[in-house]
Short mmCIF file of C-alpha atoms in Angstrom, two decimals:
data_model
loop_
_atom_site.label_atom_id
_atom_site.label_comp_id
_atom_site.label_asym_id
_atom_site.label_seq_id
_atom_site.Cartn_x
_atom_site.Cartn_y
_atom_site.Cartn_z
CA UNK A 1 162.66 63.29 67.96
CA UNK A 2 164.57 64.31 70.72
CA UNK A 3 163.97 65.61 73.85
CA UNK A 4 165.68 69.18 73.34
CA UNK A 5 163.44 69.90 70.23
CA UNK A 6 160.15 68.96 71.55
CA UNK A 7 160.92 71.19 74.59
CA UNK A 8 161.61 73.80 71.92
CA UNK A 9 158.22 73.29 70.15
CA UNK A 10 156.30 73.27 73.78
CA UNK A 11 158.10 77.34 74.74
CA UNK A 12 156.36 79.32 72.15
CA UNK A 13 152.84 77.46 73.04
CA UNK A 14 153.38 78.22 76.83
CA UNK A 15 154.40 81.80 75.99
CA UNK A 16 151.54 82.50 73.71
CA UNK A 17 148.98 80.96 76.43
CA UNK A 18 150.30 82.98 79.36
CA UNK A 19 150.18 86.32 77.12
CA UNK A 20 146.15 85.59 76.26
CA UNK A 21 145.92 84.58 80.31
CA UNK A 22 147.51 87.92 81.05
CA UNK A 23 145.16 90.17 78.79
CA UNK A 24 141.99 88.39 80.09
CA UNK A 25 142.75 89.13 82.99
CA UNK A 26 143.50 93.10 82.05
CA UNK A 27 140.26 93.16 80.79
CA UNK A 28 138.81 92.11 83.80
CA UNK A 29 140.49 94.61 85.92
CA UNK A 30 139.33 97.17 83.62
CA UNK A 31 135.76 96.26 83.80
CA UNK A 32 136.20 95.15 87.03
CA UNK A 33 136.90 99.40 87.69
CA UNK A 34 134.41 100.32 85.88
CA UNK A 35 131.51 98.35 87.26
CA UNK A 36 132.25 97.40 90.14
CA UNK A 37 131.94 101.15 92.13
CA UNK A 38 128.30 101.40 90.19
CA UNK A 39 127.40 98.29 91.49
CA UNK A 40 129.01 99.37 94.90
CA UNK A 41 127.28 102.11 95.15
CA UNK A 42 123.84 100.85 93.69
CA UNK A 43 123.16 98.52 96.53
CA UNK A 44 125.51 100.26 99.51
CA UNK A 45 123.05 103.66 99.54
CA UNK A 46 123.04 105.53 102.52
CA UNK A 47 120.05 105.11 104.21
CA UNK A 48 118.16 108.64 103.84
CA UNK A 49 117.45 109.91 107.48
CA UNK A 50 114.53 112.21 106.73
CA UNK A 51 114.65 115.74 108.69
CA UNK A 52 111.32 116.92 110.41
CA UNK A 53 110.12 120.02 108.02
CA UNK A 54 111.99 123.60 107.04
CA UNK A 55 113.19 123.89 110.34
CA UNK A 56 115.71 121.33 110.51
CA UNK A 57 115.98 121.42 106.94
CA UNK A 58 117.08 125.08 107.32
CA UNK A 59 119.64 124.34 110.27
CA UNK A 60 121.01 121.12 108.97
CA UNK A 61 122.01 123.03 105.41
CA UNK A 62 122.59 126.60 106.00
CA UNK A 63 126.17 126.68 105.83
CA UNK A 64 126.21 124.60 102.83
CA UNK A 65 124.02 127.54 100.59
CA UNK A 66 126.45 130.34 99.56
CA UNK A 67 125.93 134.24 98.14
CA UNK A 68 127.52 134.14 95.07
CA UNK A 69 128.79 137.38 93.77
CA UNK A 70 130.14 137.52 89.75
CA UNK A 71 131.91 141.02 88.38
CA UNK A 72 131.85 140.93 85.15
CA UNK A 73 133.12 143.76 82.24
CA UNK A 74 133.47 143.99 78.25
CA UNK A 75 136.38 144.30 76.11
CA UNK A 76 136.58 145.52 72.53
CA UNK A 77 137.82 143.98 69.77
CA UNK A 78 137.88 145.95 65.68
CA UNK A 79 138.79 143.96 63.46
CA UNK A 80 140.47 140.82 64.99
CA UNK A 81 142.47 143.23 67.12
CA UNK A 82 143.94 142.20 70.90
CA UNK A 83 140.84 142.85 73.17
CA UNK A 84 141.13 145.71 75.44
CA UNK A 85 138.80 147.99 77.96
CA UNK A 86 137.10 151.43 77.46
CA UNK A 87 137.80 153.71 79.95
CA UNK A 88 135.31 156.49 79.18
CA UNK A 89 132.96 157.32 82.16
CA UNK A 90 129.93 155.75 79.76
CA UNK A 91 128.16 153.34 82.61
CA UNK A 92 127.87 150.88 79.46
CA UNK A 93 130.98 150.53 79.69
CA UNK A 94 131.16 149.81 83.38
CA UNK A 95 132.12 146.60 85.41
CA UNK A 96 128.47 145.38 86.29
CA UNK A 97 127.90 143.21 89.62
CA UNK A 98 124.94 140.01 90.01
CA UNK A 99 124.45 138.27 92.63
CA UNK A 100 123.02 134.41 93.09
CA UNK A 101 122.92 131.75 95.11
CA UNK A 102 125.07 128.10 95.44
CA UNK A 103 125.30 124.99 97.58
CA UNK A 104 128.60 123.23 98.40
CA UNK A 105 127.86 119.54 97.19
CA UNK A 106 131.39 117.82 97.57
CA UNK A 107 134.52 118.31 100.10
CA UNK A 108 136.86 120.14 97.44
CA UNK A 109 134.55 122.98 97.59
CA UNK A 110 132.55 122.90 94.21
CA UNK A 111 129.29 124.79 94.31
CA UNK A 112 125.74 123.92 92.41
CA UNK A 113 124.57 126.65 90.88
CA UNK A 114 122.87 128.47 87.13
CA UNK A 115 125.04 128.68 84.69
CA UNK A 116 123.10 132.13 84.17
CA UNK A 117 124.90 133.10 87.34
CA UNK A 118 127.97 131.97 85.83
CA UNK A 119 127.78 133.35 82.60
CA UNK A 120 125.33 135.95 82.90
CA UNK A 121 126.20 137.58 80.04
CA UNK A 122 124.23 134.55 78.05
CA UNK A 123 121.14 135.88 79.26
CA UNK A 124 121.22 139.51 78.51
CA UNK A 125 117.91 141.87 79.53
CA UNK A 126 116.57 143.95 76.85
CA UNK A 127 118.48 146.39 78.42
CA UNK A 128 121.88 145.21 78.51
CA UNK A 129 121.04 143.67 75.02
CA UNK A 130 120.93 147.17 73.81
CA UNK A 131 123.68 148.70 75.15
CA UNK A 132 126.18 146.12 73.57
CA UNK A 133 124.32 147.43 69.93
CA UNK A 134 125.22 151.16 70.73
CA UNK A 135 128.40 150.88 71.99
CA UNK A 136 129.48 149.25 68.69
CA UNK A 137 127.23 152.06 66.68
CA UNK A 138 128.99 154.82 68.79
CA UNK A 139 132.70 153.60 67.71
CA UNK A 140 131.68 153.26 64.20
CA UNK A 141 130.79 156.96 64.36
CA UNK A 142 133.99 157.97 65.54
CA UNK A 143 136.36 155.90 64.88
CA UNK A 144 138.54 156.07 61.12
CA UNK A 145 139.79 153.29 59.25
CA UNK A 146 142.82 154.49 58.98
CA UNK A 147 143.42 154.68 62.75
CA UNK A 148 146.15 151.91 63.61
CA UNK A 149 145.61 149.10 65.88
CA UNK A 150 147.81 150.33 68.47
CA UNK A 151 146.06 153.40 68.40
CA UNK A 152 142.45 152.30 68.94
CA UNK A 153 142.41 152.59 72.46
CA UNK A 154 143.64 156.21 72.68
CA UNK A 155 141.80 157.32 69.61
CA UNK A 156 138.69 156.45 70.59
CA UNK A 157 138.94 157.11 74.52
CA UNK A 158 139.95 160.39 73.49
CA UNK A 159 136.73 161.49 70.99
CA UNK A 160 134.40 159.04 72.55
CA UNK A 161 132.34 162.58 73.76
CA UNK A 162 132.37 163.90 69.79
CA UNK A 163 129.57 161.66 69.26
CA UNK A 164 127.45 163.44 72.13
CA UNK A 165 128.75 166.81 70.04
CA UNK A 166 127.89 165.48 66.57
CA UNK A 167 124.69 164.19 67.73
CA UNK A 168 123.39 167.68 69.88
CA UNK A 169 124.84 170.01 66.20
CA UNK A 170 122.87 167.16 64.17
CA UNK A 171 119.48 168.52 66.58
CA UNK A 172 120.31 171.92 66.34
CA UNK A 173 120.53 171.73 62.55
CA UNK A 174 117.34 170.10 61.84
CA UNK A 175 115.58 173.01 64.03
CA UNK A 176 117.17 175.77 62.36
CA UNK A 177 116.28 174.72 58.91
CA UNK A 178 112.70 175.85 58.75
CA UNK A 179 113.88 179.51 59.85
CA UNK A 180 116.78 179.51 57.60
CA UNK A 181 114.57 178.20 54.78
CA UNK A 182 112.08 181.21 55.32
CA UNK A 183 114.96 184.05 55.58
CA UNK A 184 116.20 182.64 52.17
CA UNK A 185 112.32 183.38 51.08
CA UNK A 186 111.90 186.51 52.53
CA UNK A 187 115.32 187.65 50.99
CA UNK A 188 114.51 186.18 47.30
CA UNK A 189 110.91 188.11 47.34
CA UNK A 190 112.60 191.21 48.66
CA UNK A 191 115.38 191.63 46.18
CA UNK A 192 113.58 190.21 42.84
CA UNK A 193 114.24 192.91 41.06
CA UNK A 194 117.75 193.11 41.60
CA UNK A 195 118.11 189.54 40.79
CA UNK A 196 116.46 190.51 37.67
CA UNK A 197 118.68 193.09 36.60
CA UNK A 198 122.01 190.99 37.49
CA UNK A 199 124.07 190.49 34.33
CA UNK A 200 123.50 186.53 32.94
CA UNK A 201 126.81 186.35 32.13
CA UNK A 202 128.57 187.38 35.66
CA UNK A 203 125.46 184.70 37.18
CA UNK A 204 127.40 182.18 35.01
CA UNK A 205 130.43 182.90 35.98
CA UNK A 206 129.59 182.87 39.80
CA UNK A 207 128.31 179.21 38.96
CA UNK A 208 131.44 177.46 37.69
CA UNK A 209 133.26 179.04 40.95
CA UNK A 210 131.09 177.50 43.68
CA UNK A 211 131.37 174.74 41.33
CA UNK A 212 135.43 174.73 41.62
CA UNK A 213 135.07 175.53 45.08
CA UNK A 214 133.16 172.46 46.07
CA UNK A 215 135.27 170.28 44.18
CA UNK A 216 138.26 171.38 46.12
CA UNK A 217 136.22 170.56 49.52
CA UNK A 218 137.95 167.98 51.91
CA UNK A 219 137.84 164.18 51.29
CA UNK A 220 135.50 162.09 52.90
CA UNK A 221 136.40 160.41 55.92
CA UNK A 222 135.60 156.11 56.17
CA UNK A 223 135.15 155.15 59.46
CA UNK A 224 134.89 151.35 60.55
CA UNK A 225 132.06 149.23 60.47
CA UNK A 226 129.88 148.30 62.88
CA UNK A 227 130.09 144.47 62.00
CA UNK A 228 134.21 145.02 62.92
CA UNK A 229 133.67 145.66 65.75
CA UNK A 230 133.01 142.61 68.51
CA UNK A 231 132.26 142.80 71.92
CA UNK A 232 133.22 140.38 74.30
CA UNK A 233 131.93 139.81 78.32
CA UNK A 234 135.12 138.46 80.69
CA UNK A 235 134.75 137.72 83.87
CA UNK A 236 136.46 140.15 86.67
CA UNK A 237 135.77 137.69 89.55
CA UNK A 238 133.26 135.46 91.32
CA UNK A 239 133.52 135.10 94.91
CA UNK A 240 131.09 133.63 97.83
CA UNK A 241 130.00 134.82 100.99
CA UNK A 242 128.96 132.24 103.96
CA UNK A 243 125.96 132.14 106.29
CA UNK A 244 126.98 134.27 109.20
CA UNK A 245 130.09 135.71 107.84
CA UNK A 246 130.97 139.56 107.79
CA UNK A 247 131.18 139.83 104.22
CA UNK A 248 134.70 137.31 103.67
CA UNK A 249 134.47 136.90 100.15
CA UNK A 250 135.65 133.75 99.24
CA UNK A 251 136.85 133.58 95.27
CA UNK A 252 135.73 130.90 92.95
CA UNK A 253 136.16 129.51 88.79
CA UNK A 254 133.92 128.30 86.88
CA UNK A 255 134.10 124.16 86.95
CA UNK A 256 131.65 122.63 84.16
CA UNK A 257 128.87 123.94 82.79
CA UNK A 258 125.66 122.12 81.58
CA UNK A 259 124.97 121.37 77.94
CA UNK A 260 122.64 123.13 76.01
CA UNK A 261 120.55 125.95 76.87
CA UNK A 262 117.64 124.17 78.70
CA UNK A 263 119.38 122.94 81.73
CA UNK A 264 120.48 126.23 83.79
CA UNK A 265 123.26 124.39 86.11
CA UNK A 266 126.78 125.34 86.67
CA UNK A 267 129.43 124.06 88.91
CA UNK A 268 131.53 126.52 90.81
CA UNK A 269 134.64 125.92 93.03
CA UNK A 270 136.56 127.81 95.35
CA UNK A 271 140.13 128.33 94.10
CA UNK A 272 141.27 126.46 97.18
CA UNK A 273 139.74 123.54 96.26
CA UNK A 274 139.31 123.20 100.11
CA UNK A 275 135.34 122.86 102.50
CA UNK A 276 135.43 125.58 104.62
CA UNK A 277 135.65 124.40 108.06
CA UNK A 278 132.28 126.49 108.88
CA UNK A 279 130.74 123.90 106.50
CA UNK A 280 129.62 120.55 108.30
CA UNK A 281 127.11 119.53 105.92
CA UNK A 282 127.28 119.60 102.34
CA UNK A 283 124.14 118.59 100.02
CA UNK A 284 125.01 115.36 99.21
CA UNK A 285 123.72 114.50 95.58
CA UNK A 286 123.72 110.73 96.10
CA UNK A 287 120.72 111.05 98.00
CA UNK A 288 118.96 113.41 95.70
CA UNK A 289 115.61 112.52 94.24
CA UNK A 290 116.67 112.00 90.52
CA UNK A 291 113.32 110.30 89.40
CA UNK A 292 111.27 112.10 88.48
CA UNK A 293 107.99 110.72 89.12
CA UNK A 294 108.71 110.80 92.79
CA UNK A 295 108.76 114.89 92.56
CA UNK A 296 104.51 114.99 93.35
CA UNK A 297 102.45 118.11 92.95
CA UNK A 298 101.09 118.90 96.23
CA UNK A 299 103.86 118.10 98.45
CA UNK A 300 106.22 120.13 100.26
CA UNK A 301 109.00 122.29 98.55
CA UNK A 302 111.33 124.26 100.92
CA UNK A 303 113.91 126.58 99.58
CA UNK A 304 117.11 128.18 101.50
CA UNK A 305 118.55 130.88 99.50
CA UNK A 306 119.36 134.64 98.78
CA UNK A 307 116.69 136.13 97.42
CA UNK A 308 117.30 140.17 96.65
CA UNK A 309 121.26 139.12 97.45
CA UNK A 310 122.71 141.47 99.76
CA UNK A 311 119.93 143.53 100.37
CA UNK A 312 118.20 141.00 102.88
CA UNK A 313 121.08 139.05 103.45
CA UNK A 314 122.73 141.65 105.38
CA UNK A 315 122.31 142.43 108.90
CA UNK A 316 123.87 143.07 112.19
CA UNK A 317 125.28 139.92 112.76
CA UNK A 318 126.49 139.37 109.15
CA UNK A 319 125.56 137.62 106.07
CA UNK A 320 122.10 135.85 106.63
CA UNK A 321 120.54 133.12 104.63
CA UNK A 322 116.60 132.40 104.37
CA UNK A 323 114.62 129.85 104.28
CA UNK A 324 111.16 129.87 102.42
CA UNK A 325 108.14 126.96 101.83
CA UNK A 326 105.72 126.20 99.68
CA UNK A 327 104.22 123.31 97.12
CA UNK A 328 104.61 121.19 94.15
CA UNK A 329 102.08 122.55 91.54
CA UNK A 330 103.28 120.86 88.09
CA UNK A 331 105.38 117.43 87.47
CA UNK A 332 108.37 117.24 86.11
CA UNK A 333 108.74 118.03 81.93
CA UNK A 334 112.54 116.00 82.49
CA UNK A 335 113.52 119.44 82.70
CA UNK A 336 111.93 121.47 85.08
CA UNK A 337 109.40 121.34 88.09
CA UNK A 338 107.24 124.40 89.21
CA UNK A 339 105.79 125.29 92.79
CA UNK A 340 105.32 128.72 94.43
CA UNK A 341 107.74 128.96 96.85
CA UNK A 342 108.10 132.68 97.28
CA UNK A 343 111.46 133.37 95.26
CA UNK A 344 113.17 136.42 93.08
CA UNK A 345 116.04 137.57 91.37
CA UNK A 346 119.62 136.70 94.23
CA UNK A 347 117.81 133.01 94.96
CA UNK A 348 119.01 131.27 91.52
CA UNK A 349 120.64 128.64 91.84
CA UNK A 350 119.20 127.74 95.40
CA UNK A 351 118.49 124.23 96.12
CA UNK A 352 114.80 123.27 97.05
CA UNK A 353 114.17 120.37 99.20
CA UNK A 354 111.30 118.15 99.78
CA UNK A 355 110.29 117.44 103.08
CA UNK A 356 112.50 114.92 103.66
CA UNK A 357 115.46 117.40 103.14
CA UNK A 358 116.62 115.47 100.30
CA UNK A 359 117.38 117.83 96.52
CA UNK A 360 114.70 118.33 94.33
CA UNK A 361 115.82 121.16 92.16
CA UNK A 362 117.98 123.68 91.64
CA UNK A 363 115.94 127.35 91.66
CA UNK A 364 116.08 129.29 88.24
CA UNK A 365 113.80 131.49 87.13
CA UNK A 366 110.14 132.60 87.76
CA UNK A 367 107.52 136.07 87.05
CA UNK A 368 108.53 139.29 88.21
CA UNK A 369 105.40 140.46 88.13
CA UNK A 370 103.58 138.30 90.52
CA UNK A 371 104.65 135.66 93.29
CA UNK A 372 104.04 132.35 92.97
CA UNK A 373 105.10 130.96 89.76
CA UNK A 374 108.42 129.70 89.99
CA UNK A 375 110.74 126.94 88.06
CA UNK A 376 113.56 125.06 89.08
CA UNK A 377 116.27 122.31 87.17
CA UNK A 378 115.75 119.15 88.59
CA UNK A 379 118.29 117.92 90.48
CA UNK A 380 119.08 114.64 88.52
CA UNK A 381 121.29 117.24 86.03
CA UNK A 382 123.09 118.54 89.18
CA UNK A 383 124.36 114.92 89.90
CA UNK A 384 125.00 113.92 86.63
CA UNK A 385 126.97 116.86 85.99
CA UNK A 386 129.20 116.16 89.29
CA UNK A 387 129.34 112.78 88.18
#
């Protein structure tokens, strides 16, 4: 064999070992990227400097917790129609405001917060729950199938008050019946004799034309149905207001929202994608307490938030956070966490510290009806839903 062939055998070898050389080491770039940052960051944590109580707490953080403001409205859709707005003086009807509470936890300006602050209209009141039912109920009343797609709008804008009318002639019928019934009485007993003398055949005559008459009455009008008609919440805007500031509303999107309906966390962020410079410190999430079984009942839980929104958060010198304390009181479900940290309706979505100033929760809910009893989302579904 000859030199030139046996160099010719050896090529396709050589190229078939550098090809499996070259995809082992692809694959261990790719895990190498993958791994290697986990790793990274397992054993190169920040070491946790641990503030002295609320009070530093409170001034290390208050920039970083944000008033969160979402405007919100309903459009109406019949029958798989293009949605579109009511504009019909009925306050159902009406854009309707909430307000909440956020922390900046990254530099591009995403926000922590419930996602029943950013989709509120998930967790309707009783109240608002029923509204949605009668404005459907009140277009099925007025509005007729044969009425034209294009035309919805107009039609109904334009007889939206006939169901007020129908309703109030409805009222006035059903109290007028018991006199009218008694006049139709009195008249029978008074003219019985007459009656009695009237010819039988001119009675059957009279008869067959009421019975002409009423078959020449108008056709019945079909109006939609109420399961046509769907009613769907959009957003207007959300926007956020910063510690100290005059009321600069800053506007915001929705980022991700949680899975499920037991975790109540949302991530906002500014459309500018950009920390405001105000902000020194955000609440970093790599130093949050995500176990669980560190949360302990008994120790410290300090909150920073809005509670009542705009009603204590304004004053003289602008828009004003608070700070509020209290304790630990149940462990962790994997959920939740409860304490009674002093806390209503504006302060969702705030983050509660422990002592240390390192996350514990995110605030969501608690009892209206006495103080004391509230939950938050612990904060280990806040990082992983950054992450």
């Amino acid at each position: 064999m000859s030199e030139e062939s046996f160099s010719e055998e050896k090529q396709p070898n050589k190229k078939s070992r550098n090809i499996k050389i070259g995809a082992v080491i692809a694959i261990i770039a790719i895990l190498g990227i993958i791994f290697i940052p986990k790793i990274w960051a397992k054993y190169n944590k920040k070491e946790v400097m641990c503030l002295n109580g609320q009070t530093e707490i409170y001034e290390k953080y208050k920039d970083a917790v944000v008033l969160v403001k979402h405007t919100y409205t309903v459009e109406i859709s019949i029958k798989g129609s293009k949605p579109f707005q009511l504009e019909v003086g009925d306050t159902n009807l009406e854009d309707k405001a909430i307000s909440g509470t956020g922390f900046f936890v990254s530099e591009d300006g995403k926000i922590v917060t419930n996602h029943h602050v950013a989709e509120p209209w998930l967790y309707p009141d009783e109240k608002e729950a029923t509204s949605y039912d009668y404005i459907k109920e009140r277009i099925a009343a007025i509005l007729p199938d044969s009425i034209s797609e294009e035309n919805y709008k107009t039609f109904i804008e334009k007889n939206w008050s006939n169901y007020d009318e129908e309703e109030g002639e409805e009222e006035d019928s059903e109290e007028e019946t018991p006199a009218a019934v008694a006049t139709t009485i009195d008249s029978t007993a008074t003219n019985t004799a007459a009656v009695a003398s009237e010819d039988t055949e001119n009675a059957t005559s009279n008869n067959s034309t009421a019975a002409a008459e009423e078959s020449g009455t108008e056709k019945e009008v079909k109006y939609v149905s109420v399961d046509d008609i769907k009613i769907t919440p959009k957003t207007v805007e959300i926007s956020v207001a910063l510690h100290g500031s005059k009321e600069d509303w800053l506007k915001c999107k929705v980022y991700k929202i949680a899975d499920g309906d037991e975790v109540d966390v949302a991530v906002l962020q500014l459309d500018s994608e950009t920390l405001p410079g105000s902000v020194t410190n955000i609440i970093d999430l790599d130093n949050a307490i995500t176990d669980d079984s560190k949360i302990k009942p008994g120790t410290n839980a300090i909150l920073i938030g809005y509670p009542m929104g705009m009603t204590l958060a304004n004053t003289r010198r602008g828009i004003k956070v608070q700070v509020y304390e209290g304790q630990i009181n149940k462990e962790s479900d994997g959920v939740s966490i409860q304490y009674n940290v002093t806390s209503t309706h504006g302060a969702s979505g705030s983050p509660v510290f422990n002592e240390c100033g390192q996350l514990i929760a995110v605030n969501y809910a608690g009892y209206d009806i006495a103080q004391g009893y509230n939950f938050g989302i612990v904060a280990k579904h806040a990082a992983s839903l950054i992450q």
